mmCIF file of C-alpha atoms in Angstrom:
data_model
loop_
_atom_site.group_PDB
_atom_site.id
_atom_site.type_symbol
_atom_site.label_atom_id
_atom_site.label_comp_id
_atom_site.label_asym_id
_atom_site.label_seq_id
_atom_site.Cartn_x
_atom_site.Cartn_y
_atom_site.Cartn_z
ATOM 1 C CA MET A 1 11.597 129.306 33.177
ATOM 2 C CA ASP A 2 13.054 126.961 30.714
ATOM 3 C CA LYS A 3 11.631 124.057 32.610
ATOM 4 C CA ILE A 4 8.191 125.683 32.717
ATOM 5 C CA SER A 5 8.201 126.281 28.994
ATOM 6 C CA LYS A 6 9.177 122.650 28.461
ATOM 7 C CA ASP A 7 6.352 121.494 30.735
ATOM 8 C CA VAL A 8 3.876 123.801 29.004
ATOM 9 C CA GLY A 9 5.089 122.463 25.645
ATOM 10 C CA ASP A 10 4.567 118.881 26.856
ATOM 11 C CA ILE A 11 1.136 119.720 28.216
ATOM 12 C CA GLN A 12 0.232 121.484 25.000
ATOM 13 C CA SER A 13 1.558 118.551 22.990
ATOM 14 C CA ARG A 14 -0.485 116.084 25.004
ATOM 15 C CA LEU A 15 -3.643 118.205 24.879
ATOM 16 C CA LEU A 16 -3.553 119.115 21.198
ATOM 17 C CA HIS A 17 -1.541 116.303 19.618
ATOM 18 C CA HIS A 18 -3.682 113.120 19.730
ATOM 19 C CA ARG A 19 -1.734 110.914 17.383
ATOM 20 C CA PRO A 20 0.057 108.841 20.059
ATOM 21 C CA ILE A 21 -3.191 108.231 21.940
ATOM 22 C CA ILE A 22 -5.054 107.211 18.799
ATOM 23 C CA SER A 23 -2.203 104.901 17.779
ATOM 24 C CA ALA A 24 -2.313 103.240 21.197
ATOM 25 C CA GLU A 25 -6.083 102.782 20.932
ATOM 26 C CA ILE A 26 -5.733 101.254 17.464
ATOM 27 C CA ARG A 27 -3.096 98.834 18.689
ATOM 28 C CA TYR A 28 -5.332 97.862 21.619
ATOM 29 C CA PHE A 29 -8.324 97.337 19.309
ATOM 30 C CA VAL A 30 -6.322 95.194 16.860
ATOM 31 C CA ARG A 31 -4.824 93.146 19.670
ATOM 32 C CA GLU A 32 -8.294 92.666 21.233
ATOM 33 C CA PHE A 33 -9.837 91.357 18.011
ATOM 34 C CA GLU A 34 -6.914 89.447 16.549
ATOM 35 C CA GLU A 35 -5.076 88.060 19.511
ATOM 36 C CA LYS A 36 -7.588 87.621 22.301
ATOM 37 C CA ARG A 37 -10.527 86.447 20.180
ATOM 38 C CA GLY A 38 -8.392 84.215 18.009
ATOM 39 C CA HIS A 39 -9.676 85.503 14.645
ATOM 40 C CA ARG A 40 -13.170 84.369 15.595
ATOM 41 C CA GLU A 41 -14.842 87.199 13.640
ATOM 42 C CA SER A 42 -12.833 86.514 10.479
ATOM 43 C CA ARG A 43 -13.799 82.803 10.666
ATOM 44 C CA LEU A 44 -17.422 83.756 11.170
ATOM 45 C CA LEU A 45 -17.239 86.094 8.184
ATOM 46 C CA GLU A 46 -15.626 83.351 6.061
ATOM 47 C CA ASN A 47 -18.365 80.866 7.062
ATOM 48 C CA LEU A 48 -20.995 83.449 6.303
ATOM 49 C CA SER A 49 -19.410 84.110 2.919
ATOM 50 C CA LYS A 50 -19.427 80.371 2.149
ATOM 51 C CA MET A 51 -23.089 80.126 3.116
ATOM 52 C CA VAL A 52 -23.968 83.072 0.876
ATOM 53 C CA VAL A 53 -22.079 81.557 -2.083
ATOM 54 C CA GLU A 54 -23.795 78.190 -1.506
ATOM 55 C CA ALA A 55 -27.179 79.874 -1.334
ATOM 56 C CA ASN A 56 -26.512 81.785 -4.543
ATOM 57 C CA GLU A 57 -25.241 78.749 -6.440
ATOM 58 C CA GLN A 58 -27.531 75.959 -5.225
ATOM 59 C CA ILE A 59 -30.540 76.987 -3.193
ATOM 60 C CA LEU A 60 -31.501 80.120 -5.114
ATOM 61 C CA PRO A 61 -31.693 78.461 -8.566
ATOM 62 C CA LYS A 62 -33.805 75.589 -7.155
ATOM 63 C CA ASN A 63 -36.152 78.000 -5.426
ATOM 64 C CA LEU A 64 -36.359 80.225 -8.509
ATOM 65 C CA GLU A 65 -37.161 77.236 -10.696
ATOM 66 C CA ALA A 66 -39.836 75.985 -8.315
ATOM 67 C CA MET A 67 -41.264 79.474 -7.980
ATOM 68 C CA ASN A 68 -41.270 79.976 -11.770
ATOM 69 C CA GLN A 69 -43.063 76.660 -12.291
ATOM 70 C CA GLY A 70 -45.632 77.566 -9.661
ATOM 71 C CA LEU A 71 -46.119 81.016 -11.124
ATOM 72 C CA MET A 72 -46.341 79.682 -14.676
ATOM 73 C CA SER A 73 -48.963 77.089 -13.762
ATOM 74 C CA ASN A 74 -50.892 79.680 -11.756
ATOM 75 C CA LEU A 75 -50.568 82.229 -14.546
ATOM 76 C CA THR A 76 -51.641 79.643 -17.121
ATOM 77 C CA GLN A 77 -54.701 78.735 -15.064
ATOM 78 C CA ARG A 78 -55.645 82.375 -14.643
ATOM 79 C CA LEU A 79 -55.173 83.063 -18.354
ATOM 80 C CA GLU A 80 -57.338 80.062 -19.245
ATOM 81 C CA ALA A 81 -60.010 81.280 -16.832
ATOM 82 C CA ALA A 82 -59.821 84.782 -18.323
ATOM 83 C CA ASN A 83 -60.100 83.363 -21.854
ATOM 84 C CA HIS A 84 -63.057 81.232 -20.816
ATOM 85 C CA MET A 85 -64.797 84.254 -19.273
ATOM 86 C CA ALA A 86 -64.057 86.383 -22.354
ATOM 87 C CA ASN A 87 -65.490 83.648 -24.607
ATOM 88 C CA ARG A 88 -68.620 83.462 -22.442
ATOM 89 C CA VAL A 89 -69.053 87.238 -22.572
ATOM 90 C CA GLN A 90 -68.544 87.187 -26.323
ATOM 91 C CA GLN A 91 -71.037 84.331 -26.709
ATOM 92 C CA ARG A 92 -73.611 86.165 -24.570
ATOM 93 C CA GLU A 93 -73.101 89.297 -26.637
ATOM 94 C CA LEU A 94 -73.570 87.294 -29.831
ATOM 95 C CA GLU A 95 -76.704 85.659 -28.409
ATOM 96 C CA ALA A 96 -78.051 89.056 -27.355
ATOM 97 C CA GLN A 97 -77.299 90.427 -30.793
ATOM 98 C CA GLN A 98 -78.953 87.432 -32.437
ATOM 99 C CA SER A 99 -81.869 87.779 -30.024
ATOM 100 C CA THR A 100 -82.205 91.439 -30.971
ATOM 101 C CA GLN A 101 -82.026 90.509 -34.639
ATOM 102 C CA LEU A 102 -84.547 87.717 -34.029
ATOM 103 C CA GLN A 103 -86.890 90.162 -32.315
ATOM 104 C CA MET A 104 -86.521 92.587 -35.201
ATOM 105 C CA ASN A 105 -87.270 89.766 -37.647
ATOM 106 C CA MET A 106 -90.293 88.719 -35.560
ATOM 107 C CA GLU A 107 -91.581 92.313 -35.542
ATOM 108 C CA ARG A 108 -91.076 92.551 -39.303
ATOM 109 C CA LEU A 109 -92.870 89.238 -39.807
ATOM 110 C CA LYS A 110 -95.743 90.402 -37.562
ATOM 111 C CA GLU A 111 -96.050 93.584 -39.615
ATOM 112 C CA GLU A 112 -95.959 91.584 -42.847
ATOM 113 C CA TRP A 113 -98.610 89.199 -41.427
ATOM 114 C CA ALA A 114 -100.787 92.154 -40.409
ATOM 115 C CA ASP A 115 -100.386 93.632 -43.907
ATOM 116 C CA PHE A 116 -101.201 90.237 -45.418
ATOM 117 C CA LEU A 117 -104.344 89.920 -43.266
ATOM 118 C CA LYS A 118 -105.423 93.456 -44.260
ATOM 119 C CA GLU A 119 -104.892 92.611 -47.926
ATOM 120 C CA GLN A 120 -106.846 89.371 -47.509
ATOM 121 C CA GLN A 121 -109.668 91.274 -45.791
ATOM 122 C CA ARG A 122 -109.714 93.833 -48.638
ATOM 123 C CA LEU A 123 -109.750 91.063 -51.238
ATOM 124 C CA LYS A 124 -112.554 89.273 -49.324
ATOM 125 C CA GLU A 125 -114.575 92.464 -49.257
ATOM 126 C CA GLU A 126 -114.022 92.918 -53.010
ATOM 127 C CA VAL A 127 -115.071 89.318 -53.653
ATOM 128 C CA ASP A 128 -118.096 89.759 -51.370
ATOM 129 C CA GLU A 129 -119.071 92.962 -53.199
ATOM 130 C CA GLU A 130 -118.572 91.306 -56.580
ATOM 131 C CA HIS A 131 -120.588 88.328 -55.386
ATOM 132 C CA ALA A 132 -123.319 90.595 -54.089
ATOM 133 C CA ARG A 133 -123.409 92.423 -57.451
ATOM 134 C CA ALA A 134 -123.454 89.139 -59.330
ATOM 135 C CA VAL A 135 -126.242 87.823 -57.072
ATOM 136 C CA GLY A 136 -128.089 91.097 -57.596
ATOM 137 C CA GLN A 137 -127.645 90.882 -61.365
ATOM 138 C CA LEU A 138 -128.672 87.250 -61.426
ATOM 139 C CA SER A 139 -131.660 87.998 -59.212
ATOM 140 C CA THR A 140 -132.717 90.801 -61.497
ATOM 141 C CA HIS A 141 -132.078 88.659 -64.544
ATOM 142 C CA TYR A 142 -134.123 85.751 -63.176
ATOM 143 C CA SER A 143 -136.851 87.995 -61.954
ATOM 144 C CA GLU A 144 -137.025 89.484 -65.483
ATOM 145 C CA LYS A 145 -137.106 85.979 -66.916
ATOM 146 C CA LYS A 146 -139.844 85.059 -64.475
ATOM 147 C CA MET A 147 -141.805 88.059 -65.559
ATOM 148 C CA ASP A 148 -141.225 87.180 -69.171
ATOM 149 C CA LEU A 149 -142.413 83.669 -68.480
ATOM 150 C CA THR A 150 -145.476 84.885 -66.734
ATOM 151 C CA LYS A 151 -146.301 87.092 -69.715
ATOM 152 C CA PHE A 152 -146.090 84.228 -72.115
ATOM 153 C CA SER A 153 -147.651 81.571 -70.070
ATOM 154 C CA PRO A 154 -151.387 80.953 -70.254
ATOM 155 C CA PRO A 155 -153.342 81.898 -67.309
#
């Protein structure tokens, strides 16, 4: 019975206590990567780290500078184009406004010209009436004088 309890204890220990198995697996894993592969992964990681540092220190600043110059020239060109378009729109608006003002001035001048022509027509009619009256008066005056002359002249 003592032997059975010892065997059951060993079985229980092996089934429930995994520490020795995990330790053996860890040792196998470390030996596989460090001893058999000859630190190949650590060298690869070191080379990769060097490449990343080189890229950060040398390649990235050059690329950023080139990219910034390209973006700045592109941005400058686009801003100049936008300014040019805004100036053209502003000039067209000013021309339209001046055109509207010019049309208003032309309409005002047409109205003034029409008023002037009406006034001239009225004045012409007044002068014509005055002339007609004067002609009438002179006609009457000369016809009276003619009659006076015929009265005093011998027959």
